[in-house]
CSV table of C-alpha atoms and ligand atoms in Angstrom, one decimal:
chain,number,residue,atom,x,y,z
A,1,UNK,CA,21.8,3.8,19.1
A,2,UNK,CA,23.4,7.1,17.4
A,3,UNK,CA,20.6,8.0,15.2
A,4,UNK,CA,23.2,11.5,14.4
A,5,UNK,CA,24.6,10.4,10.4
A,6,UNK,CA,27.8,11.2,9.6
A,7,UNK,CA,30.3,10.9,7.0
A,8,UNK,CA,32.5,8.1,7.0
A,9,UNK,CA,36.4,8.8,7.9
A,10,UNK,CA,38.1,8.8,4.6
A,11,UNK,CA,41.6,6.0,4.0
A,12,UNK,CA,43.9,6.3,1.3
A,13,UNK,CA,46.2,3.7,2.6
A,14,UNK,CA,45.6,0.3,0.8
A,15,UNK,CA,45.5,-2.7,3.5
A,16,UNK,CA,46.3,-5.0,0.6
A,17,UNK,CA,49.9,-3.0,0.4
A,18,UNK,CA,52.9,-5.6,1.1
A,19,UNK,CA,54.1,-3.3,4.1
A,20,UNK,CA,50.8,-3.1,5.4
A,21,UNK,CA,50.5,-7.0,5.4
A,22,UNK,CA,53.3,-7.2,6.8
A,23,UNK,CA,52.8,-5.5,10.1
A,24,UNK,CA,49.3,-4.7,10.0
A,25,UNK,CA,48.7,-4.0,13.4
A,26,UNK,CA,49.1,-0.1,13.4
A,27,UNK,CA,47.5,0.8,10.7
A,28,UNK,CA,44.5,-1.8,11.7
A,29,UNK,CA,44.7,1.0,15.2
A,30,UNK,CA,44.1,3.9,13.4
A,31,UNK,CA,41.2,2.7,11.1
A,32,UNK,CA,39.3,1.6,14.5
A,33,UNK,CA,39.9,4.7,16.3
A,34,UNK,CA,38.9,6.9,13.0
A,35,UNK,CA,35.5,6.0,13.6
A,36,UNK,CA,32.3,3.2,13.5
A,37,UNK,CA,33.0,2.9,9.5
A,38,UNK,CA,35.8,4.1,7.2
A,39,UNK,CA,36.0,4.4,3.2
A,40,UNK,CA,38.8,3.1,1.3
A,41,UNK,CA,39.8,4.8,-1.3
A,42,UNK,CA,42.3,1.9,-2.8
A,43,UNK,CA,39.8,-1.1,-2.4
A,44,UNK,CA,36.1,1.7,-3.2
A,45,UNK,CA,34.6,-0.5,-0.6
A,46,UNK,CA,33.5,0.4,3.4
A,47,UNK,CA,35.5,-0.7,6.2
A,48,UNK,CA,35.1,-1.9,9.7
A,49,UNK,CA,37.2,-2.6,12.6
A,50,UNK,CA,35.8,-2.1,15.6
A,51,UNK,CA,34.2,-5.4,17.7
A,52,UNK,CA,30.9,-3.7,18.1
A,53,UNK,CA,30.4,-3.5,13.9
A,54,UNK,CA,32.1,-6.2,12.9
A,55,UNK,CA,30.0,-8.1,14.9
A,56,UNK,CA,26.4,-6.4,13.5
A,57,UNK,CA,27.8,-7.1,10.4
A,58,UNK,CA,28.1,-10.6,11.1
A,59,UNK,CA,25.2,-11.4,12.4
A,60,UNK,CA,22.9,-9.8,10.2
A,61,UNK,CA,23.0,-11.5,7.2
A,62,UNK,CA,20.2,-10.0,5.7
A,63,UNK,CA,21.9,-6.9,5.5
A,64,UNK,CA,25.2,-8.0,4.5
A,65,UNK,CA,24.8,-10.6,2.2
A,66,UNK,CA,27.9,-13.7,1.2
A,67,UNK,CA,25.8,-14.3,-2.1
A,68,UNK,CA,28.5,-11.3,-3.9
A,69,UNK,CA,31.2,-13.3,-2.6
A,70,UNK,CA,34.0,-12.5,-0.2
A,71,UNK,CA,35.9,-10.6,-2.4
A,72,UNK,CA,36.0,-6.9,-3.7
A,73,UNK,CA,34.2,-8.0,-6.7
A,74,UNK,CA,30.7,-8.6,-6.9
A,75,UNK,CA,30.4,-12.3,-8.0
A,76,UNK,CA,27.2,-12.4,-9.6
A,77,UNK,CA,28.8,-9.4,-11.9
A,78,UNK,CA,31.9,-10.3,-12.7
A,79,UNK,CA,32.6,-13.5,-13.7
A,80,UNK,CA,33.8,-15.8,-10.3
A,81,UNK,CA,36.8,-18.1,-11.0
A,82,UNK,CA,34.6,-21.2,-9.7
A,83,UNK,CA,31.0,-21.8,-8.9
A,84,UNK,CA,30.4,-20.3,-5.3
A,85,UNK,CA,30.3,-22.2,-2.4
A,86,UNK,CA,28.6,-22.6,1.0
A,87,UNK,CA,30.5,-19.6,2.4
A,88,UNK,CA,29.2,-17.3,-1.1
A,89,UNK,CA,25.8,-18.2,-0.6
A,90,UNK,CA,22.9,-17.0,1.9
A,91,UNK,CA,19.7,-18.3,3.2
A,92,UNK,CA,17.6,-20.7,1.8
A,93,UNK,CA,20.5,-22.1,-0.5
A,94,UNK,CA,22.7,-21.6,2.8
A,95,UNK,CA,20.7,-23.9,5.0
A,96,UNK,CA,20.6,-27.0,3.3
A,97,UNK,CA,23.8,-26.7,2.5
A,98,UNK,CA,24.8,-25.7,6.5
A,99,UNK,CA,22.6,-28.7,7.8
A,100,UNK,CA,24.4,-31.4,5.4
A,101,UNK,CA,27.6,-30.2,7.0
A,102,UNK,CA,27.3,-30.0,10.3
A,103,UNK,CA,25.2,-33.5,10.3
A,104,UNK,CA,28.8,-34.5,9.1
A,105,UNK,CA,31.4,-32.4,11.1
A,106,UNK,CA,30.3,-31.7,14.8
A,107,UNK,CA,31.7,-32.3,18.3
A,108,UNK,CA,30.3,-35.9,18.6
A,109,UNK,CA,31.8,-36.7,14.8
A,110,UNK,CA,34.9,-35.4,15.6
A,111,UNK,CA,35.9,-36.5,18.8
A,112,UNK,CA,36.2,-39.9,17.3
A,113,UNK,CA,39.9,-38.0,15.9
A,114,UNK,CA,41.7,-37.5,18.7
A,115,UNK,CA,42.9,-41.2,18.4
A,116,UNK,CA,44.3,-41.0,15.1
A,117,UNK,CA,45.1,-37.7,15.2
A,118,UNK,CA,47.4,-37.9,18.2
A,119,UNK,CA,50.5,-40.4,17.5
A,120,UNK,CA,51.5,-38.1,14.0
A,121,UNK,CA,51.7,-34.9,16.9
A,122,UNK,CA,53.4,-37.3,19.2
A,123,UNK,CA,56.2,-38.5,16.4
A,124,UNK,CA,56.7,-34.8,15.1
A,125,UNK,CA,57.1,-32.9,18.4
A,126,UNK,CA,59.7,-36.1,19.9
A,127,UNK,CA,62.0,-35.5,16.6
A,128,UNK,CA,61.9,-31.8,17.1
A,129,UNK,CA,62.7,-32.1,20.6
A,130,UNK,CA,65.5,-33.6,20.6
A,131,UNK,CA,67.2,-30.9,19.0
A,132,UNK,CA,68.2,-27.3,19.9
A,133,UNK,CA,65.8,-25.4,17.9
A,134,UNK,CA,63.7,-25.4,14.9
A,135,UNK,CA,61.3,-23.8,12.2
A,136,UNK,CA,58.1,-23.7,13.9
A,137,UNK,CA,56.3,-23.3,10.3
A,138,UNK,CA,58.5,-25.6,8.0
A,139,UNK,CA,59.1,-27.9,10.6
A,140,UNK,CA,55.9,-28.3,12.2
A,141,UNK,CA,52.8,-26.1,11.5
A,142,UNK,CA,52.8,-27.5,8.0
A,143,UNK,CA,53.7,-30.5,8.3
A,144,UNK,CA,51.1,-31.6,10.7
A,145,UNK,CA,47.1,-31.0,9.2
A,146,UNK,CA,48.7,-32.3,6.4
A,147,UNK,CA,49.8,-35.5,8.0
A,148,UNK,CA,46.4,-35.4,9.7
A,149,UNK,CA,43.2,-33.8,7.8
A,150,UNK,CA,43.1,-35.3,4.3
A,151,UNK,CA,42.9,-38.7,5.7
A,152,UNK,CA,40.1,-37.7,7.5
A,153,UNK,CA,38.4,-36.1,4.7
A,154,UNK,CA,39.2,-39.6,3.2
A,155,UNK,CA,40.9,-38.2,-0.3
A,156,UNK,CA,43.7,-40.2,-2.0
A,157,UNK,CA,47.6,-39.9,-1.2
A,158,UNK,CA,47.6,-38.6,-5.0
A,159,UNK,CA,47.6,-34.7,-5.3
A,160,UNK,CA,47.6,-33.9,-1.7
A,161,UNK,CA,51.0,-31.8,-2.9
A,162,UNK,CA,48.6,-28.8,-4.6
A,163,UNK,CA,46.0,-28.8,-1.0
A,164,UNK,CA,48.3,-26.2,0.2
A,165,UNK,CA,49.1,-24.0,-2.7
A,166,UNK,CA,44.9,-24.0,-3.5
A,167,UNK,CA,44.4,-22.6,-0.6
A,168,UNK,CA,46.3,-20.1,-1.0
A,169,UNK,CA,44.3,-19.5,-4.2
A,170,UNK,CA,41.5,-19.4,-2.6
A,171,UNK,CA,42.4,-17.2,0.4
A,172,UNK,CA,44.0,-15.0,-1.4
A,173,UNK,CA,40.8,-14.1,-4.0
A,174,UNK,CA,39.6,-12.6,-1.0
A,175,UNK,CA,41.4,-10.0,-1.6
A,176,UNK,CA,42.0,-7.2,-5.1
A,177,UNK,CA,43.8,-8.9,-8.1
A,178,UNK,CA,46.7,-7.7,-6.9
A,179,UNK,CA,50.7,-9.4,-7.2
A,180,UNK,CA,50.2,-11.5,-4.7
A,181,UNK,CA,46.5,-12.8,-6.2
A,182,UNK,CA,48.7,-13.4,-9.9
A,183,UNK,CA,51.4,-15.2,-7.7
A,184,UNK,CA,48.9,-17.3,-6.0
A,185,UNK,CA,47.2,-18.3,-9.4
A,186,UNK,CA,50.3,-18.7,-11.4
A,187,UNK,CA,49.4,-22.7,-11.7
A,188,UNK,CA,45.9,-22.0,-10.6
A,189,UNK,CA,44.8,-24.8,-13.3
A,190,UNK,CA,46.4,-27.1,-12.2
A,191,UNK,CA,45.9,-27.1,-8.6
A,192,UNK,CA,42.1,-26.9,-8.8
A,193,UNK,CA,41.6,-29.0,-11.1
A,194,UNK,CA,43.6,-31.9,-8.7
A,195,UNK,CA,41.6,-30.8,-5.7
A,196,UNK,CA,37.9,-31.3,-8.1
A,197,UNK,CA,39.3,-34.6,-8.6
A,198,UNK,CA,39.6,-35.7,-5.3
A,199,UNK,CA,35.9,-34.2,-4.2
A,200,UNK,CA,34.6,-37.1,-6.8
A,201,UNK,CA,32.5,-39.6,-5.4
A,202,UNK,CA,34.9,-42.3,-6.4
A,203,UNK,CA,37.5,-40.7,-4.8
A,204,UNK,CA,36.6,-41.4,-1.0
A,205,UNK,CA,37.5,-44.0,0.8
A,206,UNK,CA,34.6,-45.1,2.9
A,207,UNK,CA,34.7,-43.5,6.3
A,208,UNK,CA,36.4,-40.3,5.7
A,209,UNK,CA,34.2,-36.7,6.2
A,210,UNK,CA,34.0,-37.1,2.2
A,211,UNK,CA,32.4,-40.2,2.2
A,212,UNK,CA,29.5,-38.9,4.9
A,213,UNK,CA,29.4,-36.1,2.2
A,214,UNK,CA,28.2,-38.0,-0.1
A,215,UNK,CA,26.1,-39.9,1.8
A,216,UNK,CA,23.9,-37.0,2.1
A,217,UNK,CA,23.1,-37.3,-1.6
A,218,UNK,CA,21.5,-40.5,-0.8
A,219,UNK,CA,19.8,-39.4,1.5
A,220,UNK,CA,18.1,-36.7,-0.5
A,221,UNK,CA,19.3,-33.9,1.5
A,222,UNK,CA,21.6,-32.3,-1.0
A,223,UNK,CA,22.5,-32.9,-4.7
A,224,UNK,CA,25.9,-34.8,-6.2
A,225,UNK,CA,26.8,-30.6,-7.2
A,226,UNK,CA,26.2,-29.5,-3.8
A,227,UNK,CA,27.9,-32.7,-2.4
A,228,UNK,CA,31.4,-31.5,-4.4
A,229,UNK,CA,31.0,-28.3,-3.5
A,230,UNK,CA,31.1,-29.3,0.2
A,231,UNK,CA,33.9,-31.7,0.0
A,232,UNK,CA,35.6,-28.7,-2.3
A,233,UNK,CA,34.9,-26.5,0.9
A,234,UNK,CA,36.8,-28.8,3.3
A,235,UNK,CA,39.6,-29.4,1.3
A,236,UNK,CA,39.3,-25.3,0.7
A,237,UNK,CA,39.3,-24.0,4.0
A,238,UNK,CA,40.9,-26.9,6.6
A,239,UNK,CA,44.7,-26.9,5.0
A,240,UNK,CA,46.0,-23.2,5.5
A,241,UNK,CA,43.8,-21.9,7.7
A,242,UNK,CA,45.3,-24.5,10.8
A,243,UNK,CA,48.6,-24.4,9.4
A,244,UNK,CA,48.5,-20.6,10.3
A,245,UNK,CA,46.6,-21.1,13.0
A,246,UNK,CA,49.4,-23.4,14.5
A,247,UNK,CA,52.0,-21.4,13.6
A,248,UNK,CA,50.3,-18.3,15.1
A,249,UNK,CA,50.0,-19.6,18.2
A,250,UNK,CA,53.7,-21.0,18.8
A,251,UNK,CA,54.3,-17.1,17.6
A,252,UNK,CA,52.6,-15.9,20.6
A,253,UNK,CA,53.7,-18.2,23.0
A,254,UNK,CA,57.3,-18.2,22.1
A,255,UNK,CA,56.9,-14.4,23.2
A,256,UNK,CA,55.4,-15.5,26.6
A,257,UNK,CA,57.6,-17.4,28.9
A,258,UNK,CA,55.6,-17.3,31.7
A,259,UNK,CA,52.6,-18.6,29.8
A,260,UNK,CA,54.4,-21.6,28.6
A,261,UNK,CA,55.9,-22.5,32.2
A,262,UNK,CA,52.0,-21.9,33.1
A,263,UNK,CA,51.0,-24.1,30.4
A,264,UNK,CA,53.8,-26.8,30.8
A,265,UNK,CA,52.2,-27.0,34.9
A,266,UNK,CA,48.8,-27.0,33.7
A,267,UNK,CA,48.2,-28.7,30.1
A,268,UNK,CA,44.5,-28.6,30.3
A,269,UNK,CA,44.5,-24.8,29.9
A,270,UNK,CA,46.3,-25.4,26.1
A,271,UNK,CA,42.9,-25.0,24.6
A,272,UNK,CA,42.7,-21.6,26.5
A,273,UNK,CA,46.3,-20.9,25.1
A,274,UNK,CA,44.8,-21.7,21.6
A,275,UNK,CA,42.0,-19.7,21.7
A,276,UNK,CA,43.7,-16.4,23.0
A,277,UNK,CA,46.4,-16.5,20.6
A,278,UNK,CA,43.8,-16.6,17.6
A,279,UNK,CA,42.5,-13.9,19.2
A,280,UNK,CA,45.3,-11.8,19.0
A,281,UNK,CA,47.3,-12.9,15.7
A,282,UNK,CA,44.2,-14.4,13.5
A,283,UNK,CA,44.8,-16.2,11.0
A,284,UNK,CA,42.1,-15.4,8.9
A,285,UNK,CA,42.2,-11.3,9.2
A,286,UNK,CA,39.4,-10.0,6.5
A,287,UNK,CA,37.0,-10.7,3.8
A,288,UNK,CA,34.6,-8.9,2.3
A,289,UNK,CA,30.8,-8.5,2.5
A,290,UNK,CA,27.7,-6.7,-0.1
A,291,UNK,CA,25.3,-4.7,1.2
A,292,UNK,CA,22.0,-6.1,0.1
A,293,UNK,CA,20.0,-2.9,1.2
A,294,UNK,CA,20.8,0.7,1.9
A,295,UNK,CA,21.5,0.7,5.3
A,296,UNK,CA,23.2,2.5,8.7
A,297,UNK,CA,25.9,1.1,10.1
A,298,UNK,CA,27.2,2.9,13.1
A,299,UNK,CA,26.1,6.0,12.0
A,300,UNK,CA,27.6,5.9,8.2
A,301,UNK,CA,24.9,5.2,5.5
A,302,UNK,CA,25.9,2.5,3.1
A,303,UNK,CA,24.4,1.8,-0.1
A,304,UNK,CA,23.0,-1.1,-1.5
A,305,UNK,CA,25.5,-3.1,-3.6
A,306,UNK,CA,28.6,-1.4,-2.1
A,307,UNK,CA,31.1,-4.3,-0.4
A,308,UNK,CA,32.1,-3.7,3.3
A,309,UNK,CA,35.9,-5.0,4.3
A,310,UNK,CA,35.6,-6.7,7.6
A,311,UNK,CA,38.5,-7.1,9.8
A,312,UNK,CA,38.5,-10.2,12.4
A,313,UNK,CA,41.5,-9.4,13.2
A,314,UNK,CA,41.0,-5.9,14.1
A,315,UNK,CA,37.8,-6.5,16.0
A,316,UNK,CA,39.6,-9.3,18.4
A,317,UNK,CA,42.1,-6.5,19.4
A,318,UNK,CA,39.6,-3.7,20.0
A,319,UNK,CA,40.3,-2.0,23.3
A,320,UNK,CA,36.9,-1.0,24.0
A,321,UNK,CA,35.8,-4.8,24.1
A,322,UNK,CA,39.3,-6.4,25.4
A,323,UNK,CA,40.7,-3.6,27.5
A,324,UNK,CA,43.6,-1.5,27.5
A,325,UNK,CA,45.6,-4.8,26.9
A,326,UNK,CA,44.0,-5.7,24.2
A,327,UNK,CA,47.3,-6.5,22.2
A,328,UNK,CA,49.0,-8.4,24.8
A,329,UNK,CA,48.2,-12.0,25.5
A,330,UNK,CA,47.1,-12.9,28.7
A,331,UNK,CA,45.9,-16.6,30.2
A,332,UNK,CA,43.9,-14.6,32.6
A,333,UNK,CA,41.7,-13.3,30.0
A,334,UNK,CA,38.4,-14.7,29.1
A,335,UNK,CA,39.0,-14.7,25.1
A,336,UNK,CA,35.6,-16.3,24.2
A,337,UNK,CA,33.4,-13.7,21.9
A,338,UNK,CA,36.6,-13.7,19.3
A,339,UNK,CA,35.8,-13.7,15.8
A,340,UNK,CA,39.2,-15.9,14.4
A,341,UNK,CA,36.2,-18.3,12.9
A,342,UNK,CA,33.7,-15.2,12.5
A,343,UNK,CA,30.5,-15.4,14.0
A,344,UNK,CA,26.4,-15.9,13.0
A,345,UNK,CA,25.3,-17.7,10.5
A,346,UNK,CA,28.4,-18.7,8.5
A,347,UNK,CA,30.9,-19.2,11.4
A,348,UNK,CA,33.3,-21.7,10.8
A,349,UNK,CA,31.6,-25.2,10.7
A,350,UNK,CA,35.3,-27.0,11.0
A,351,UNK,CA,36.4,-25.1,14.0
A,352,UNK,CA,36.1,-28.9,16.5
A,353,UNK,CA,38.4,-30.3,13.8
A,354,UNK,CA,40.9,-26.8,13.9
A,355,UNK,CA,40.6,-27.0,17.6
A,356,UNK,CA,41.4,-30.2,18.4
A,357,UNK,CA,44.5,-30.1,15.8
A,358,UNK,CA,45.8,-26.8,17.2
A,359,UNK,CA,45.5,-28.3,20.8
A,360,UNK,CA,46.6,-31.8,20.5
A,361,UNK,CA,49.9,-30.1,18.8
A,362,UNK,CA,50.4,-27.9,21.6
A,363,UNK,CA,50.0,-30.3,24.1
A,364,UNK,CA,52.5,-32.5,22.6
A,365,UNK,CA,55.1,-29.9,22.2
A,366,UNK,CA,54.1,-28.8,25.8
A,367,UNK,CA,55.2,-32.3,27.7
A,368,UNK,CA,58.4,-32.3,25.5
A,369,UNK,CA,59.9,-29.2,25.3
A,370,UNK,CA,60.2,-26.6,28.7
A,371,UNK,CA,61.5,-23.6,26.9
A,372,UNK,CA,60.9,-21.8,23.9
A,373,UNK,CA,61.8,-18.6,22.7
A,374,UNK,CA,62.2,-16.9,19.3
A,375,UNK,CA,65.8,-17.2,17.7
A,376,UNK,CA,66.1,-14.8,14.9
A,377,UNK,CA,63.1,-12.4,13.4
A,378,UNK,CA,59.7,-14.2,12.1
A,379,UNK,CA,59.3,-14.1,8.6
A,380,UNK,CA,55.3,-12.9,8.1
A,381,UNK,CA,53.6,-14.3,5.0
A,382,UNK,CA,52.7,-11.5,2.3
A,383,UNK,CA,49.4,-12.6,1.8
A,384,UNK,CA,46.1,-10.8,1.1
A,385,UNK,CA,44.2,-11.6,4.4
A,386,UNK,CA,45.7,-14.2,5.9
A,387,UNK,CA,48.4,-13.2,8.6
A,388,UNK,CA,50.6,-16.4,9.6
A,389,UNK,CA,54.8,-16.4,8.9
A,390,UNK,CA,56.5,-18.4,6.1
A,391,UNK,CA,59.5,-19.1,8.4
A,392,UNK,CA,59.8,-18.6,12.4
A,393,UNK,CA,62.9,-20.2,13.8
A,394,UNK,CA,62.8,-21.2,17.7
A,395,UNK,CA,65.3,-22.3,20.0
A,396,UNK,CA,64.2,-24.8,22.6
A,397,UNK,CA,65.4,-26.5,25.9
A,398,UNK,CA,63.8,-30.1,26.3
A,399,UNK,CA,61.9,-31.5,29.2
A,400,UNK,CA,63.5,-33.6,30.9
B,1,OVM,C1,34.7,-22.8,0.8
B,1,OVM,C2,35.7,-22.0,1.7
B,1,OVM,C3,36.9,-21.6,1.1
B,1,OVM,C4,37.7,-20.8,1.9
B,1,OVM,C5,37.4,-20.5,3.2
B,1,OVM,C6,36.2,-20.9,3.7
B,1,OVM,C7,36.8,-19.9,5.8
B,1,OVM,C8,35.4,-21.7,2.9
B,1,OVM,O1,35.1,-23.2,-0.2
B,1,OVM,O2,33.6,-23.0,1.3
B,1,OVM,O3,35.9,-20.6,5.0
């Protein structure tokens, strides 16, 4: 432990600027190697980067509390565009919450998917392969969760079109009101108020995750509020998230040969594939945490109600915990200990459903396609802390 304090290293570049979003990765170098914890002077709020505090300020909730919201703002201060949710709340509201959800969504619950959510994989990836390239976003990493996920949430056909562009909202409040936060709400009524309406009660068919929602009510483990709120959480956080996380992932390995020769010989390792290449393009790069109490972190004292930026994505390409090749992907490499789905108490509770969506895709394309390589420049997503592309054409050989 360095019981020495120090000042923070001072930033005056804003991560939320456009060319910083779009190729993040330098400047995310220099704020890790500046030191433990940086100050940013755009956002007023802490910053870390490095694995080793980014991972403290996970796990101690306590400390860093979710109950200000993930945002720059505190929540409980400013007014919050919609009640908080699971992921804005800490213990004892937290738990309850937590323990209705993962009763719902876990490994045994969602194993019972990888029927119905294989054939929809199957029928995309044979169409794409039969031609000579494609758009590995428009074509495929947003077509599929959407073809897959909200009938397994159980919602209705009608005003599936604004899942996508609410999560987007959502994501992007993350991050300062900035032009890309007004973009993202242009229609912001609209959207939310068609993804409220299909977290109703009456709106579940009968055997969806929605429906075992609301089961919990009866059961007297949470109430109908809480019970919407959940529901709102899934629709939320399980549309843009995987679509990026698919799309990163192709991103990667249309870079890597090699690994996809490996993979094509070996399609039991795709889940290995999956989980390296979130390590090293995230989707989900940043949020923000309050401190609760004065503290020291690495060094740096923080004060109580100041928010601390944490970057994921920074963390899962820190040298000192992934080597000198920390930004290169490797199948050798043991990439468990990432943070793509953060870690402790609020790590993601829909990662067996993300997982098994970003795999079964992979191993579709994998026995139909035996080259793929990039065919003209990736087009990343300006977005304020999710990294994925908006277009990233491919050109592919089939199997044959
Ligand atoms: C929620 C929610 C929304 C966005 C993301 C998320 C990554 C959760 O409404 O609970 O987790």
């Amino acid at each position: 432990m360095s019981t020495i304090l120090h000042e923070p290293a001072i930033f005056t570049e804003d991560p939320f600027d456009p060319a910083v979003i779009a190729d993040p990765y330098p400047f995310l170098a220099r704020l890790r190697e500046a030191g433990s914890v940086s100050y940013l002077e755009a956002t007023g709020s802490y910053a870390v980067a490095g694995y080793e505090e980014v991972y403290e300020v996970l796990t101690d909730f306590e400390t860093y509390s979710s109950a200000g919201g993930l945002g720059p703002r505190d929540i409980r201060k400013d007014e919050a565009w919609r009640p908080p949710s699971i992921l804005e709340s800490d213990p004892p509201i937290h738990t309850v919450m937590r323990r209705a959800l993962t009763g719902v969504i876990n490994p045994g619950t969602v194993r019972a998917l990888r029927g119905p959510f294989t054939p929809p994989a199957v029928e995309l990836t044979t169409a794409l392969a039969k031609l000579q390239g494609f758009d590995a976003i428009t074509d495929l990493a947003e077509k599929y969760p959407l073809r897959v996920f909200p009938d397994a949430v159980g919602i209705p056909e009608e005003g599936r079109e604004h899942l996508l562009p609410y999560g987007n909202m959502v994501f992007n409040a993350f991050g300062p009101e900035n032009y890309i936060f007004k973009q993202a709400f242009a229609q912001g009524d609209a959207h939310a108020a068609a993804v409220m309406k299909s977290c109703q009660r009456e709106s579940m068919d009968e055997v969806g995750f929605g429906a075992q929602i609301w089961a919990k009510v009866a059961e007297g483990l949470i109430s109908e509020q809480q019970a919407t709120l959940l529901v709102r959480a899934l629709l939320s956080a399980g549309v843009d998230t995987t679509i990026f996380g698919i799309g990163n992932t192709l991103s990667v390995l249309a870079r890597y040969p090699e690994a996809w020769a490996q993979l094509r010989k070996n399609p039991s390792m795709a889940k290995f594939a999956v989980d390296e290449a979130l390590r090293l393009e995230s989707p989900f790069q940043k949020f923000h945490r309050t401190v609760a109490v004065d503290t020291v972190l690495g060094g740096v004292k923080l004060e109580a109600g100041t928010k601390v930026l944490v970057f994921l994505g920074a963390a899962n390409r820190d040298p000192r915990k992934w080597g000198e090749d920390a930004d290169s992907f490797s199948l050798d490499r043991s990439s468990s200990g990432h943070v793509a789905f953060g870690m402790g108490l609020h790590q993601c509770v829909g990662q067996p459903i993300a997982r098994m969506e970003m795999e079964i895709v992979l191993q579709q394309l994998l026995e139909r396609v035996q080259t793929i390589e990039p065919a003209g420049a990736p087009v990343p997503i300006i977005h304020n802390v999710l990294r994925g592309f908006e277009s990233l054409p491919v050109s592919i050989t089939a199997a044959r």
